[in-house]
Amino acid sequence: MATQESKVLSAELQEDPEQIEKYDPEMRFRKLAGLAAKLVFVMTIILSIFHIYTAGFGVLQELRHRAFHLSFVLPLVFFVYSIKKGEAKGTKRLIFDVIYAITGSAFMTAIFRELLGLSVYTSAALAVGAFALIFYFKSREELPNRLT
């Protein structure tokens, strides 16, 4: 009896996902596809392997372990969960996206420069690459479908 009720309930919930998202905040996440889905998959695999390795062979120095963990977890959080429900439009949105990308690339470059001991030129290349990736993933919903 309980299994039939749960089947009926799950069928009703599947029919109206917007209703679920309205009342269940855990359902408010981005639906990833294309490059974003592949990147999230690769990042989660790398993070899982890192944690399995450190569980078996001992953790890195405390600061480096946290830096590596956060440099993977924070981008994953921003890829999967929306920042806010309503977004700014036009020039205001572009300015916010650029500021967001600059801040994110600065943090990422600082973390990896400390973690890996990168040179100035390598750090600059990482900063430019990180800026491009963060800007792309922040504004990918507004881009034409052929890019996502």
Backbone as a chain_set.jsonl record, in Angstrom:
{"seq": "MATQESKVLSAELQEDPEQIEKYDPEMRFRKLAGLAAKLVFVMTIILSIFHIYTAGFGVLQELRHRAFHLSFVLPLVFFVYSIKKGEAKGTKRLIFDVIYAITGSAFMTAIFRELLGLSVYTSAALAVGAFALIFYFKSREELPNRLT", "coords": {"N": [[0.818, -1.185, 0.0], [1.909, 1.267, 0.836], [3.939, 1.569, -1.028], [2.562, 1.932, -3.423], [1.297, 4.363, -2.956], [3.539, 6.03, -2.765], [4.489, 5.781, -5.374], [2.445, 7.0, -6.824], [2.578, 9.574, -5.753], [5.205, 10.301, -6.543], [4.841, 10.279, -9.308], [3.039, 12.393, -9.607], [4.661, 14.501, -8.751], [6.645, 14.505, -10.708], [5.264, 15.421, -12.872], [4.926, 18.172, -12.58], [7.455, 19.994, -12.339], [8.073, 22.701, -11.91], [6.424, 23.503, -9.85], [7.513, 22.077, -7.774], [10.08, 23.243, -7.576], [9.312, 25.734, -6.717], [8.542, 25.415, -4.035], [10.51, 23.849, -2.866], [13.632, 24.585, -1.978], [15.973, 23.181, -2.49], [15.76, 22.16, -4.985], [16.379, 24.089, -6.763], [18.516, 24.362, -8.98], [21.034, 24.55, -11.532], [20.548, 23.167, -14.737], [22.812, 21.249, -16.149], [24.585, 20.995, -19.235], [26.383, 19.902, -22.121], [29.551, 21.479, -22.489], [29.761, 22.504, -19.872], [28.669, 20.458, -18.267], [30.5, 18.403, -18.782], [32.862, 19.542, -17.751], [32.214, 19.851, -15.026], [31.891, 17.15, -14.371], [34.544, 16.152, -14.775], [35.924, 17.715, -12.898], [34.771, 16.843, -10.485], [35.58, 14.168, -10.465], [38.395, 14.463, -10.302], [38.575, 15.757, -7.81], [37.504, 13.773, -6.162], [39.383, 11.686, -6.481], [41.609, 12.981, -5.413], [40.828, 13.237, -2.692], [40.531, 10.554, -1.96], [43.165, 9.681, -2.322], [44.53, 11.29, -0.409], [43.314, 10.333, 1.873], [44.334, 7.774, 2.042], [47.144, 8.029, 1.948], [47.865, 10.087, 3.605], [47.353, 13.494, 4.582], [48.027, 16.56, 2.821], [50.125, 19.41, 3.574], [48.403, 21.465, 5.839], [47.375, 24.034, 4.939], [47.768, 23.878, 2.154], [46.217, 21.646, 1.52], [43.608, 22.532, 2.117], [43.47, 24.69, 0.33], [43.625, 23.4, -2.184], [41.304, 21.844, -2.048], [39.251, 23.821, -1.791], [39.678, 25.227, -4.171], [38.565, 23.572, -6.03], [35.999, 22.947, -5.053], [34.558, 25.391, -4.685], [34.251, 26.545, -7.376], [32.656, 24.441, -8.4], [30.335, 24.678, -6.876], [29.359, 27.148, -7.794], [28.945, 26.536, -10.471], [26.855, 24.687, -10.386], [24.757, 25.628, -8.691], [22.426, 28.305, -8.821], [23.085, 31.809, -8.557], [21.288, 33.867, -7.859], [17.744, 34.396, -8.071], [16.53, 36.376, -9.845], [18.108, 38.208, -12.42], [20.348, 40.901, -13.306], [20.008, 43.079, -16.156], [21.33, 43.788, -19.458], [23.838, 46.323, -19.742], [24.475, 46.587, -17.055], [24.443, 43.944, -16.158], [26.595, 42.921, -17.639], [28.729, 44.371, -16.517], [28.646, 43.411, -13.865], [29.204, 40.701, -14.371], [31.829, 40.856, -15.398], [33.233, 41.938, -13.203], [32.807, 39.872, -11.377], [34.161, 37.775, -12.701], [36.782, 38.769, -12.74], [37.36, 38.9, -9.988], [37.082, 36.173, -9.261], [39.087, 34.989, -10.903], [41.344, 36.208, -9.857], [41.427, 35.179, -7.222], [41.682, 32.435, -7.832], [44.123, 32.377, -9.222], [45.856, 33.313, -7.229], [45.652, 31.243, -5.354], [46.565, 28.958, -6.811], [49.111, 29.861, -7.522], [50.429, 30.007, -5.081], [50.13, 27.354, -4.278], [51.374, 25.785, -6.29], [53.711, 27.155, -6.836], [54.095, 28.98, -9.042], [55.494, 30.799, -11.869], [55.689, 34.322, -12.785], [54.791, 34.761, -15.426], [53.444, 32.375, -16.022], [51.494, 32.529, -14.069], [50.116, 34.792, -14.982], [49.11, 33.826, -17.402], [47.437, 31.827, -16.391], [45.646, 33.444, -14.984], [44.376, 34.857, -17.071], [43.216, 32.72, -18.495], [41.568, 31.658, -16.465], [39.892, 33.852, -16.032], [38.562, 33.961, -18.534], [37.223, 31.454, -18.557], [35.598, 31.633, -16.225], [34.055, 33.892, -16.829], [32.759, 32.96, -19.12], [31.247, 30.756, -18.104], [29.664, 32.081, -16.271], [28.074, 33.714, -17.871], [26.931, 32.026, -19.738], [24.282, 31.241, -20.099], [23.072, 33.295, -21.459], [24.24, 33.222, -23.907], [24.253, 32.18, -27.404], [22.677, 29.021, -28.236], [24.355, 27.257, -29.617], [26.884, 27.49, -28.553], [26.82, 26.385, -26.022]], "CA": [[0.0, 0.0, 0.0], [2.77, 2.443, 0.932], [4.705, 1.721, -2.265], [1.677, 2.488, -4.446], [1.122, 5.781, -2.639], [4.764, 6.731, -3.127], [4.556, 5.827, -6.836], [1.491, 8.015, -7.266], [3.127, 10.854, -5.353], [6.345, 10.627, -7.398], [4.318, 10.583, -10.641], [2.491, 13.739, -9.541], [5.767, 15.446, -8.653], [7.349, 14.555, -11.982], [4.454, 16.135, -13.837], [5.013, 19.619, -12.405], [8.715, 20.33, -11.662], [8.08, 24.106, -11.501], [5.765, 23.553, -8.552], [8.486, 21.564, -6.798], [11.107, 24.26, -7.403], [8.732, 26.86, -5.996], [8.458, 25.144, -2.606], [11.683, 23.129, -2.378], [14.816, 25.334, -2.411], [17.04, 22.288, -2.931], [15.552, 21.825, -6.396], [16.772, 25.237, -7.58], [19.877, 24.232, -9.459], [21.151, 24.635, -12.98], [20.589, 21.927, -15.497], [24.048, 21.336, -16.908], [24.667, 20.254, -20.482], [27.519, 20.273, -22.967], [30.867, 21.716, -21.897], [29.619, 22.68, -18.425], [28.47, 19.134, -17.655], [31.776, 17.67, -18.87], [33.814, 20.15, -16.826], [31.8, 19.478, -13.667], [32.205, 15.724, -14.218], [35.997, 15.998, -14.625], [36.337, 18.312, -11.628], [34.361, 15.977, -9.374], [36.453, 12.989, -10.484], [39.702, 14.879, -9.775], [38.426, 16.009, -6.382], [37.314, 12.477, -5.501], [40.685, 10.994, -6.475], [42.455, 13.693, -4.452], [40.442, 12.889, -1.324], [40.852, 9.141, -1.743], [44.62, 9.616, -2.182], [44.958, 11.842, 0.882], [42.811, 9.459, 2.942], [45.183, 6.594, 2.124], [48.575, 8.309, 2.106], [48.076, 11.216, 4.504], [46.997, 14.786, 4.018], [49.083, 17.521, 2.53], [50.202, 20.455, 4.569], [47.036, 21.921, 6.098], [47.007, 25.155, 4.078], [47.714, 23.402, 0.767], [45.073, 20.745, 1.396], [42.401, 23.361, 2.062], [43.49, 25.479, -0.902], [43.265, 22.511, -3.286], [39.895, 21.478, -1.879], [38.404, 24.974, -2.099], [39.809, 25.627, -5.573], [37.667, 22.722, -6.822], [34.633, 22.95, -4.539], [33.876, 26.661, -4.928], [33.727, 26.616, -8.749], [31.563, 23.478, -8.57], [29.125, 25.252, -6.281], [28.849, 28.194, -8.67], [28.464, 25.917, -11.709], [25.635, 23.907, -10.19], [23.679, 26.387, -8.054], [22.231, 29.678, -9.277], [23.452, 32.807, -7.57], [20.03, 34.438, -7.399], [16.63, 34.108, -8.963], [16.453, 37.402, -10.891], [19.416, 38.715, -12.817], [20.377, 42.22, -13.927], [19.957, 43.023, -17.621], [22.091, 44.75, -20.258], [25.181, 46.759, -19.364], [24.662, 46.296, -15.628], [24.774, 42.522, -16.071], [27.952, 42.76, -18.166], [29.661, 44.895, -15.513], [28.671, 42.45, -12.755], [29.892, 39.49, -14.827], [33.266, 41.141, -15.504], [33.754, 42.052, -11.829], [32.776, 38.511, -10.835], [35.232, 36.998, -13.333], [38.073, 39.302, -12.272], [37.541, 38.456, -8.604], [37.311, 34.73, -9.262], [40.396, 34.651, -11.481], [42.379, 36.66, -8.922], [41.51, 34.185, -6.16], [42.188, 31.178, -8.368], [45.543, 32.555, -9.519], [46.585, 33.395, -5.958], [45.685, 29.914, -4.746], [47.441, 28.067, -7.557], [50.483, 30.369, -7.476], [50.968, 29.562, -3.798], [50.102, 25.897, -4.214], [52.311, 25.187, -7.237], [54.91, 27.971, -6.993], [54.132, 29.366, -10.45], [56.198, 32.026, -12.221], [54.815, 35.456, -13.083], [54.175, 34.566, -16.741], [52.482, 31.279, -15.892], [50.374, 33.06, -13.291], [49.352, 35.687, -15.857], [48.358, 32.974, -18.335], [46.38, 31.211, -15.598], [44.648, 34.477, -14.674], [43.603, 35.12, -18.286], [42.403, 31.527, -18.741], [40.536, 31.576, -15.428], [38.92, 34.909, -16.316], [37.749, 33.552, -19.681], [36.334, 30.362, -18.148], [34.602, 32.112, -15.27], [33.135, 34.773, -17.556], [31.936, 32.119, -19.992], [30.28, 29.975, -17.343], [28.734, 33.0, -15.629], [27.145, 34.297, -18.842], [26.62, 31.046, -20.772], [22.849, 31.117, -20.325], [22.68, 34.346, -22.387], [24.883, 32.98, -25.201], [23.48, 31.308, -28.316], [22.689, 27.595, -27.864], [25.424, 26.512, -30.262], [28.104, 27.551, -27.752], [26.686, 25.67, -24.756]], "C": [[0.873, 1.266, 0.0], [3.553, 2.65, -0.359], [3.841, 2.296, -3.377], [1.446, 3.97, -4.209], [2.359, 6.572, -3.029], [4.93, 6.811, -4.634], [3.628, 6.901, -7.381], [2.019, 9.406, -6.956], [4.292, 11.247, -6.252], [5.894, 10.939, -8.819], [3.733, 11.987, -10.671], [3.594, 14.782, -9.495], [6.522, 15.578, -9.967], [6.566, 15.346, -13.019], [4.639, 17.641, -13.741], [6.299, 20.012, -11.661], [8.784, 21.798, -11.227], [7.442, 24.285, -10.128], [6.718, 23.085, -7.455], [9.535, 22.628, -6.512], [10.602, 25.454, -6.607], [8.792, 26.648, -4.489], [9.689, 24.444, -2.034], [12.949, 23.836, -2.86], [15.962, 24.445, -2.887], [16.9, 21.905, -4.399], [15.974, 22.964, -7.328], [18.242, 25.122, -7.969], [19.876, 24.263, -10.971], [21.145, 23.246, -13.588], [21.785, 22.017, -16.443], [23.982, 20.485, -18.167], [25.916, 20.717, -21.223], [28.816, 20.399, -22.202], [30.791, 21.845, -20.378], [29.477, 21.337, -17.72], [29.768, 18.33, -17.675], [32.793, 18.215, -17.877], [33.476, 19.793, -15.38], [32.127, 18.009, -13.401], [33.699, 15.522, -13.97], [36.462, 16.559, -13.282], [35.942, 17.442, -10.434], [35.203, 14.709, -9.315], [37.82, 13.331, -9.889], [39.624, 15.096, -8.266], [38.248, 14.707, -5.607], [38.632, 11.71, -5.401], [41.63, 11.647, -5.473], [42.113, 13.286, -3.023], [40.701, 11.419, -1.008], [42.363, 8.975, -1.528], [45.052, 10.121, -0.812], [44.433, 11.02, 2.058], [43.73, 8.258, 3.124], [46.627, 6.894, 2.463], [48.872, 9.493, 3.006], [47.804, 12.536, 3.809], [48.23, 15.612, 3.709], [49.222, 18.458, 3.716], [48.816, 21.107, 4.65], [46.569, 23.015, 5.14], [46.865, 24.709, 2.623], [46.518, 22.474, 0.537], [43.773, 21.539, 1.278], [42.337, 24.16, 0.771], [43.092, 24.622, -2.1], [41.783, 22.164, -3.233], [38.985, 22.639, -2.294], [38.503, 25.399, -3.551], [38.984, 24.733, -6.494], [36.216, 22.847, -6.36], [33.906, 24.255, -4.863], [33.414, 26.827, -6.376], [32.578, 25.641, -8.997], [30.253, 24.015, -8.002], [28.527, 26.299, -7.221], [28.389, 27.646, -10.017], [27.083, 25.313, -11.525], [24.487, 24.739, -9.628], [23.625, 27.811, -8.587], [22.595, 30.644, -8.165], [22.197, 33.452, -6.985], [18.976, 34.217, -8.467], [16.572, 35.093, -10.125], [17.829, 37.957, -11.19], [19.277, 40.127, -13.374], [20.421, 42.056, -15.45], [20.905, 44.054, -18.223], [23.481, 45.034, -19.739], [25.477, 46.446, -17.899], [25.062, 44.842, -15.422], [26.205, 42.272, -16.543], [28.987, 43.234, -17.151], [29.778, 43.931, -14.337], [29.426, 41.175, -13.15], [31.402, 39.691, -14.916], [33.89, 41.242, -14.11], [33.838, 40.67, -11.175], [33.93, 37.68, -11.387], [36.606, 37.475, -12.889], [38.358, 38.819, -10.854], [37.847, 36.964, -8.534], [38.666, 34.346, -9.809], [41.527, 35.105, -10.565], [42.548, 35.651, -7.785], [42.12, 32.879, -6.662], [43.692, 31.267, -8.649], [46.36, 32.608, -8.234], [46.721, 32.018, -5.31], [46.671, 29.008, -5.479], [48.892, 28.555, -7.575], [51.156, 29.929, -6.184], [51.114, 28.051, -3.761], [51.2, 25.273, -5.073], [53.599, 25.976, -7.437], [55.114, 28.424, -8.429], [54.921, 30.651, -10.662], [55.182, 33.117, -12.556], [54.084, 35.234, -14.405], [53.133, 33.442, -16.715], [51.256, 31.731, -15.098], [49.501, 33.98, -14.131], [48.514, 34.882, -16.849], [47.204, 32.285, -17.611], [45.271, 32.211, -15.295], [43.768, 34.76, -15.887], [42.69, 33.936, -18.598], [41.268, 31.393, -17.741], [39.467, 32.637, -15.653], [37.988, 34.495, -17.453], [36.764, 32.452, -19.3], [35.227, 30.832, -17.207], [33.583, 33.005, -15.963], [32.204, 33.964, -18.452], [30.859, 31.386, -19.194], [29.282, 30.866, -16.598], [27.679, 33.494, -16.617], [26.717, 33.316, -19.926], [25.132, 30.912, -21.062], [22.346, 32.164, -21.312], [23.282, 34.138, -23.785], [24.005, 32.13, -26.091], [23.662, 29.845, -27.957], [23.834, 26.824, -28.498], [26.726, 26.53, -29.468], [28.026, 26.734, -26.479], [26.468, 24.202, -24.958]], "O": [[0.608, 2.212, -0.742], [3.806, 3.79, -0.747], [4.333, 3.072, -4.196], [1.404, 4.751, -5.16], [2.243, 7.673, -3.568], [5.458, 7.802, -5.139], [3.993, 7.63, -8.302], [1.925, 10.312, -7.784], [4.374, 12.396, -6.685], [6.502, 11.781, -9.48], [3.908, 12.704, -11.655], [3.483, 15.832, -10.127], [6.99, 16.667, -10.301], [7.156, 15.887, -13.954], [4.514, 18.329, -14.755], [6.242, 20.33, -10.473], [9.487, 22.114, -10.267], [7.877, 25.125, -9.34], [6.727, 23.629, -6.351], [9.852, 22.896, -5.353], [11.372, 26.11, -5.905], [9.062, 27.588, -3.741], [9.884, 24.452, -0.818], [13.313, 23.706, -4.029], [16.836, 24.911, -3.617], [17.842, 21.376, -4.99], [15.929, 22.814, -8.549], [19.106, 25.731, -7.337], [18.851, 24.033, -11.613], [21.67, 22.289, -13.019], [21.764, 22.77, -17.417], [23.402, 19.399, -18.17], [26.435, 21.804, -20.967], [29.152, 19.552, -21.375], [31.668, 21.347, -19.673], [30.102, 21.111, -16.684], [30.099, 17.654, -16.701], [33.507, 17.448, -17.232], [34.369, 19.467, -14.598], [32.591, 17.667, -12.313], [34.08, 14.797, -13.051], [37.294, 15.953, -12.606], [36.706, 17.323, -9.476], [35.509, 14.223, -8.226], [38.345, 12.579, -9.068], [40.51, 14.665, -7.529], [38.787, 14.56, -4.51], [38.952, 11.151, -4.352], [42.365, 10.958, -4.767], [43.012, 13.018, -2.226], [41.06, 11.09, 0.123], [42.788, 8.219, -0.655], [45.843, 9.472, -0.127], [45.044, 11.012, 3.127], [43.892, 7.771, 4.243], [47.276, 6.126, 3.174], [50.035, 9.869, 3.154], [48.002, 12.673, 2.602], [49.313, 15.396, 4.254], [48.531, 18.32, 4.725], [48.145, 21.274, 3.632], [45.473, 22.923, 4.588], [45.931, 25.127, 1.938], [45.886, 22.517, -0.519], [42.937, 21.241, 0.426], [41.267, 24.295, 0.178], [42.31, 25.062, -2.943], [41.093, 22.189, -4.252], [38.049, 22.444, -3.069], [37.524, 25.883, -4.119], [38.729, 25.11, -7.638], [35.302, 22.853, -7.185], [32.747, 24.223, -5.276], [32.268, 27.221, -6.592], [31.634, 25.964, -9.718], [29.188, 23.821, -8.59], [27.312, 26.328, -7.419], [27.516, 28.242, -10.648], [26.234, 25.417, -12.41], [23.345, 24.566, -10.054], [24.661, 28.447, -8.781], [22.436, 30.341, -6.983], [22.059, 33.569, -5.767], [19.284, 33.893, -9.614], [16.566, 34.674, -11.283], [18.63, 38.151, -10.276], [18.21, 40.505, -13.859], [20.827, 41.011, -15.958], [21.239, 45.056, -17.592], [24.214, 44.126, -19.347], [26.6, 46.082, -17.55], [25.928, 44.545, -14.598], [26.941, 41.504, -15.925], [30.006, 42.574, -16.947], [30.881, 43.662, -13.862], [30.197, 40.635, -12.356], [32.17, 38.801, -14.552], [34.962, 40.686, -13.87], [34.819, 40.347, -10.504], [34.6, 36.967, -10.641], [37.504, 36.659, -12.683], [39.468, 38.381, -10.555], [38.766, 36.545, -7.83], [39.335, 33.474, -9.254], [42.567, 34.45, -10.503], [43.672, 35.306, -7.421], [42.972, 32.289, -5.998], [44.44, 30.338, -8.346], [47.436, 32.015, -8.157], [47.778, 31.673, -4.782], [47.513, 28.365, -4.853], [49.811, 27.738, -7.638], [52.318, 29.523, -6.191], [52.115, 27.531, -3.268], [51.878, 24.342, -4.638], [54.496, 25.512, -8.141], [56.205, 28.263, -8.977], [55.014, 31.489, -9.766], [53.977, 32.868, -12.604], [52.884, 35.491, -14.496], [52.068, 33.56, -17.321], [50.126, 31.362, -15.417], [48.276, 33.953, -14.009], [47.355, 35.21, -17.105], [46.109, 32.173, -18.161], [44.09, 31.865, -15.343], [42.552, 34.889, -15.753], [41.52, 34.127, -18.928], [40.142, 31.058, -18.109], [38.277, 32.368, -15.488], [36.772, 34.656, -17.354], [35.594, 32.511, -19.679], [34.063, 30.471, -17.376], [32.383, 32.889, -15.715], [31.009, 34.245, -18.534], [29.688, 31.399, -19.574], [28.162, 30.435, -16.324], [26.519, 33.676, -16.245], [26.184, 33.743, -20.95], [24.755, 30.51, -22.163], [21.308, 31.963, -21.943], [22.878, 34.804, -24.738], [23.112, 31.435, -25.606], [24.705, 29.469, -27.424], [24.25, 25.807, -27.944], [27.587, 25.676, -29.681], [29.063, 26.412, -25.899], [26.335, 23.459, -23.986]]}, "num_chains": 1, "name": "protein.A"}
